[in-house]
Amino acid sequence: MRSYWFWLMMLGTSWAMGLFQLSLGIGELPMHIFGSALFFGLFFLAPLVRRIPVLAFLNLLVMAILAILIFWPEAETAFNPYPLLIFTIIAGKTVYRLSTRETVAIGAVLLGGALMYSIVGDWGLTPLFILLYGLLVSAALVFFRKSYVLEEELQERNEALLSEYRKMKRRLLTDEQAARQEERTQIARDIHDSVGHKLTALLMQLEVTRLQAEGEDAEQLQDLKLLAKESLEETRNAVKALKHDETGGVTAIIGLIRKLEAESFLRIQFSIKHGALSAPLGNDQMVIVYRGVQEALTNIMRHSHAREAEIVFEMPGGSVFRFIVSNKTLETTAFHEGFGLASMRERIEQAGGEFKAGPENGLFIVKGSLPLIVKESGLE
């Protein structure tokens, strides 16, 4: 976008100076103003038709013909160098926008116009000079086109490699989780098959022995049976826990955000204040926190040139969980919440929390807080 305005400024300056050199009369002025307006109208239209090859070619062809006609020299007029600059800029846009065949066609039109200028006007420039100048510009534009095509190919390769890297990163994380879960399942199966069965057999033997015993021995065997039964129940609970994924709470949120970091090439600095790691977040609250952080990071990738962000988890007072996502910003315009942030505000406020987003001291900060369910101790 910056290069577009630069070339527009160069073209506008050359055009204005070229018209000034023509020394137009009153009768010629309206036609030249109309032609100039039509030329720059087509210039502004060029980005809109760049994806339609035929329209892009016709657009630049008409611009080249208009430039030749508007700056057509009168007989025995002084040399006007600015049309050559204008022709060169048009040729550069042609190389950037069109195919090789279409570029050659418009280049021939521009070169023919420059040659006619040298013949009709009293410029003091021979057609040979115009040809040499055209060859020099053509060589420079060919070199530029090759560099541009090479850059485009490298960009496509980089995007393909980046996509493949992200797929491999996701596959690695998935395989790692699957391997870890398989290992936990195997451990749970071994505990169930060995310790669980032996405790069950022990319970049966204790019951048989208790039925045969009398008095104090029977009571002791009953206590041993209860102890063995509790051990069996704890073993079963441990087996169930091993069969399920171990992540939860803030730890799960951190894992998900780290995965997002790997896929988006953001450098994320985590700060976890005291107590935040063990915050008793419910499932709905975990989803809200994760989606809030995800939305903030997505906004950074879309709207900010920064590739670094800081995330803070804290639990002030032990009754509120708060997340803060911040990144450096250079924006000075007024901030308006988009759909994503507005939706996040609604979700957090529906959960009884508070949400704030906006620029502050050179940073863009997204901050959300959720109330925690604190278990009562039972003391009055």
XYZ file of C-alpha atoms in Angstrom:
380
model
C 0.000 0.000 0.000
C 2.832 2.403 0.772
C 4.457 1.741 -2.631
C 1.111 2.455 -4.328
C 0.944 5.956 -2.857
C 4.625 6.538 -3.606
C 4.183 5.744 -7.288
C 0.976 7.773 -7.369
C 2.884 10.762 -6.010
C 5.670 10.276 -8.575
C 3.189 9.918 -11.413
C 1.125 12.918 -10.295
C 4.196 15.128 -9.949
C 5.548 14.123 -13.369
C 2.116 14.610 -14.932
C 1.692 18.102 -13.468
C 5.201 19.176 -14.523
C 4.642 17.725 -17.988
C 1.422 19.715 -18.445
C 3.188 22.836 -17.232
C 5.902 22.360 -19.879
C 3.283 22.144 -22.647
C 2.292 25.851 -22.298
C -1.329 25.126 -23.171
C -3.715 27.707 -24.558
C -7.190 28.431 -23.215
C -8.873 26.322 -25.883
C -6.649 23.283 -25.281
C -6.889 23.310 -21.490
C -10.353 21.648 -21.049
C -9.449 18.702 -23.270
C -6.194 18.093 -21.417
C -7.927 18.344 -18.018
C -10.580 15.853 -19.138
C -7.915 13.475 -20.467
C -5.914 13.787 -17.231
C -9.020 13.055 -15.139
C -9.749 9.983 -17.282
C -6.133 8.796 -16.970
C -6.040 8.981 -13.177
C -9.515 7.456 -12.986
C -8.114 4.436 -14.816
C -5.066 4.482 -12.524
C -7.284 4.230 -9.426
C -9.324 1.524 -11.158
C -6.236 -0.637 -11.853
C -6.119 -2.421 -8.439
C -9.794 -3.399 -8.809
C -9.308 -5.152 -12.164
C -5.865 -6.644 -11.519
C -7.329 -10.133 -11.025
C -9.099 -10.020 -14.415
C -6.279 -10.228 -17.011
C -8.251 -8.887 -19.982
C -9.563 -5.839 -18.114
C -6.166 -5.167 -16.548
C -4.530 -5.228 -20.010
C -7.155 -2.924 -21.551
C -6.934 -0.572 -18.590
C -3.155 -0.095 -18.898
C -3.325 0.025 -22.711
C -5.826 2.892 -22.603
C -3.665 4.655 -19.980
C -0.624 4.380 -22.300
C -2.561 5.744 -25.304
C -4.013 8.608 -23.231
C -0.544 9.574 -21.991
C 0.794 9.623 -25.560
C -2.097 11.737 -26.869
C -2.179 14.219 -23.976
C 1.557 14.964 -24.186
C 1.739 14.920 -27.986
C 4.274 17.641 -28.860
C 3.597 20.457 -31.245
C 6.029 21.103 -34.063
C 9.189 22.905 -33.015
C 8.400 22.703 -29.292
C 11.065 22.509 -26.601
C 12.099 19.193 -25.112
C 9.663 17.927 -22.434
C 11.371 15.184 -20.380
C 8.401 14.346 -18.156
C 6.486 12.160 -20.663
C 9.483 9.790 -20.655
C 9.176 9.484 -16.880
C 5.427 8.857 -17.214
C 5.997 6.208 -19.894
C 8.574 4.526 -17.664
C 6.161 4.419 -14.694
C 3.406 2.951 -16.890
C 5.851 0.338 -18.208
C 6.806 -0.538 -14.630
C 3.156 -1.042 -13.643
C 2.672 -3.168 -16.751
C 5.565 -5.453 -15.808
C 4.185 -5.737 -12.271
C 0.564 -6.418 -13.270
C 0.518 -8.264 -16.632
C 1.954 -11.298 -18.379
C 5.055 -11.156 -20.580
C 3.135 -11.020 -23.871
C 0.839 -8.223 -22.685
C 3.821 -6.330 -21.258
C 5.630 -6.476 -24.607
C 2.517 -5.176 -26.413
C 2.076 -2.129 -24.159
C 5.844 -1.545 -24.118
C 5.808 -1.410 -27.930
C 2.997 1.176 -27.835
C 4.933 3.344 -25.348
C 8.180 3.017 -27.320
C 6.360 3.910 -30.531
C 4.926 7.004 -28.874
C 8.351 8.114 -27.651
C 9.822 7.588 -31.133
C 7.056 9.703 -32.678
C 7.777 12.418 -30.103
C 11.443 12.529 -31.183
C 10.416 12.853 -34.837
C 7.553 15.352 -34.517
C 8.879 17.601 -31.750
C 12.032 19.647 -31.801
C 13.487 17.776 -28.857
C 17.034 17.353 -30.019
C 16.772 13.623 -29.199
C 17.341 11.219 -32.043
C 15.275 8.047 -32.498
C 18.471 6.100 -31.774
C 18.671 7.658 -28.328
C 15.009 6.764 -27.682
C 15.722 3.169 -28.740
C 18.750 2.940 -26.447
C 16.724 4.435 -23.602
C 13.937 1.931 -24.274
C 16.420 -0.967 -24.254
C 17.905 0.230 -20.965
C 14.478 0.518 -19.328
C 13.466 -2.868 -20.770
C 16.573 -4.530 -19.333
C 15.894 -3.019 -15.910
C 12.252 -4.102 -16.016
C 13.162 -7.636 -17.129
C 15.546 -7.909 -14.193
C 12.801 -6.590 -11.896
C 10.266 -9.075 -13.272
C 12.601 -12.020 -12.746
C 13.282 -10.887 -9.199
C 9.567 -10.400 -8.572
C 8.659 -13.838 -9.952
C 11.430 -15.434 -7.905
C 10.175 -13.673 -4.776
C 6.637 -14.881 -5.480
C 7.861 -18.463 -5.877
C 9.882 -18.246 -2.676
C 6.837 -16.832 -0.886
C 4.692 -19.730 -2.086
C 7.347 -22.224 -0.988
C 7.648 -20.572 2.391
C 3.881 -20.687 2.853
C 3.842 -24.357 1.844
C 6.680 -25.137 4.264
C 4.965 -23.151 6.998
C 1.721 -25.057 6.435
C 3.585 -28.364 6.493
C 5.437 -27.337 9.648
C 2.178 -26.521 11.383
C 0.693 -29.857 10.319
C 3.768 -31.683 11.637
C 3.587 -29.679 14.871
C -0.058 -30.620 15.349
C 0.694 -34.246 14.468
C 3.589 -34.303 16.921
C 1.420 -32.925 19.710
C -1.350 -35.390 18.881
C 1.063 -38.345 18.736
C 2.657 -37.261 22.007
C -0.709 -37.073 23.727
C -1.746 -40.427 22.235
C 1.511 -42.071 23.370
C 1.161 -40.614 26.859
C -2.460 -41.744 27.101
C -1.576 -45.214 25.819
C 1.131 -45.497 28.451
C -1.277 -44.415 31.183
C -3.877 -46.893 29.946
C -1.294 -49.702 30.006
C -0.311 -48.810 33.578
C -3.981 -48.742 34.588
C -4.525 -52.145 32.966
C -1.524 -53.634 34.784
C -2.718 -52.269 38.123
C -6.204 -53.592 37.500
C -5.011 -57.041 36.438
C -2.482 -57.483 39.225
C -3.183 -55.376 42.306
C -6.957 -55.245 41.765
C -7.362 -58.992 41.400
C -5.115 -59.734 44.370
C -7.028 -57.314 46.602
C -10.301 -58.906 45.524
C -8.925 -62.369 46.372
C -7.675 -61.036 49.721
C -11.134 -59.669 50.520
C -12.728 -63.042 49.801
C -10.201 -64.892 51.981
C -10.672 -62.407 54.820
C -14.436 -62.851 54.641
C -14.132 -66.639 54.739
C -11.718 -66.461 57.675
C -13.956 -63.958 59.522
C -16.943 -66.251 59.223
C -14.912 -69.072 60.781
C -13.467 -66.925 63.581
C -15.154 -65.913 66.815
C -14.994 -63.069 69.308
C -12.154 -60.585 69.138
C -10.509 -62.300 66.173
C -13.662 -61.785 64.113
C -13.657 -58.062 64.898
C -10.002 -57.721 63.895
C -10.656 -59.560 60.638
C -13.600 -57.243 59.978
C -11.296 -54.238 60.388
C -8.768 -55.823 58.030
C -11.553 -56.493 55.539
C -12.658 -52.831 55.629
C -9.045 -51.714 55.161
C -8.630 -54.019 52.177
C -11.944 -52.839 50.741
C -10.842 -49.188 51.006
C -7.542 -50.090 49.318
C -9.430 -51.780 46.491
C -11.685 -48.730 46.055
C -8.693 -46.371 45.955
C -7.021 -48.634 43.404
C -10.125 -48.538 41.218
C -10.237 -44.724 41.443
C -6.577 -44.544 40.475
C -7.212 -46.804 37.479
C -10.125 -44.603 36.360
C -7.972 -41.480 36.702
C -5.176 -43.031 34.667
C -7.569 -43.968 31.871
C -8.641 -40.331 31.431
C -6.604 -37.371 30.228
C -4.701 -35.838 33.090
C -4.923 -32.184 32.087
C -7.461 -29.834 33.593
C -7.941 -26.359 34.999
C -5.390 -23.672 34.180
C -2.876 -26.338 33.114
C -5.172 -27.386 30.266
C -5.610 -23.758 29.185
C -1.840 -23.253 29.101
C -1.426 -26.381 26.980
C -4.020 -25.188 24.480
C -2.438 -21.729 24.265
C 1.027 -23.215 23.757
C -0.404 -25.203 20.866
C -1.860 -21.987 19.419
C 1.533 -20.323 19.872
C 3.256 -23.087 17.880
C 0.770 -22.738 15.022
C 0.782 -18.941 14.784
C 4.499 -18.130 15.326
C 3.754 -15.790 18.195
C 6.215 -15.411 21.024
C 4.143 -15.628 24.178
C 5.472 -14.813 27.619
C 3.485 -16.381 30.447
C 3.312 -14.953 33.940
C 1.353 -17.024 36.456
C 0.870 -15.333 39.778
C 0.720 -17.193 43.078
C -2.350 -19.431 43.373
C -3.545 -18.977 39.791
C -2.284 -22.383 38.646
C -4.564 -24.174 41.112
C -7.601 -21.920 40.594
C -10.833 -23.972 40.851
C -12.205 -23.116 37.411
C -15.314 -24.862 36.171
C -15.546 -26.328 32.677
C -17.544 -23.349 31.351
C -15.089 -20.909 32.912
C -12.136 -22.776 31.381
C -13.745 -22.439 27.938
C -14.386 -18.715 28.492
C -10.780 -18.057 29.555
C -9.330 -20.026 26.673
C -11.614 -18.374 24.098
C -10.826 -14.949 25.532
C -7.080 -15.488 25.260
C -7.510 -17.024 21.799
C -9.523 -14.019 20.574
C -6.913 -11.603 21.944
C -4.061 -13.477 20.227
C -6.051 -13.658 16.977
C -6.519 -9.880 17.061
C -2.768 -9.456 17.529
C -2.066 -11.603 14.449
C -4.669 -9.791 12.337
C -4.369 -6.153 13.335
C -0.923 -5.688 14.872
C 2.599 -5.799 13.490
C 3.789 -7.168 16.843
C 4.689 -10.825 17.069
C 5.084 -10.864 20.823
C 2.435 -10.974 23.511
C 2.334 -11.285 27.278
C -0.270 -13.326 29.134
C -0.798 -13.004 32.873
C -2.934 -15.324 35.008
C -3.643 -14.197 38.537
C -6.077 -14.828 41.372
C -6.325 -11.623 43.439
C -7.896 -12.195 46.840
C -8.485 -15.871 46.057
C -12.037 -15.188 44.876
C -11.460 -13.950 41.305
C -9.515 -15.428 38.394
C -8.128 -12.788 36.021
C -6.382 -13.081 32.654
C -4.539 -10.210 30.964
C -3.256 -10.302 27.365
C -1.128 -7.350 26.238
C 1.038 -6.401 23.272
C 2.814 -3.268 22.073
C 0.875 -1.073 19.675
C 1.570 2.041 17.619
C -2.087 2.776 16.814
C -3.288 6.252 17.747
C -6.755 6.106 16.201
C -9.923 5.629 18.235
C -10.588 2.028 19.253
C -13.863 0.280 18.478
C -14.682 -3.231 19.648
C -15.171 -5.728 16.860
C -17.561 -8.658 16.815
C -15.105 -11.047 18.483
C -14.340 -8.827 21.470
C -17.991 -7.834 21.842
C -19.006 -11.500 21.920
C -16.306 -12.214 24.504
C -17.528 -9.345 26.662
C -21.059 -10.746 26.522
C -19.933 -14.261 27.515
C -17.829 -13.059 30.425
C -20.524 -10.707 31.737
C -23.109 -13.489 31.484
C -20.803 -15.596 33.695
C -20.787 -12.782 36.289
C -17.346 -11.438 35.350
C -15.899 -8.229 33.976
C -14.210 -7.517 30.629
C -12.079 -4.632 29.379
C -10.206 -4.085 26.103
C -8.393 -1.120 24.604
C -5.099 0.796 24.282
C -3.331 1.853 27.453
C 0.161 3.397 27.822
C 1.481 2.146 24.482
C -0.031 -1.318 24.985
C -3.215 -2.929 23.763
C -4.680 -4.791 26.720
C -7.439 -7.385 26.867
C -8.452 -8.119 30.444
C -11.124 -10.437 31.811
C -12.034 -11.621 35.303
C -14.320 -14.410 36.498
C -15.645 -15.111 40.013
C -14.463 -18.363 41.579
C -16.621 -20.723 43.592
C -14.894 -20.805 46.981
C -15.781 -23.813 49.114
C -16.896 -22.961 52.603
C -14.893 -24.426 55.458
C -17.952 -25.247 57.536
C -16.795 -23.095 60.480
C -19.167 -20.487 61.881
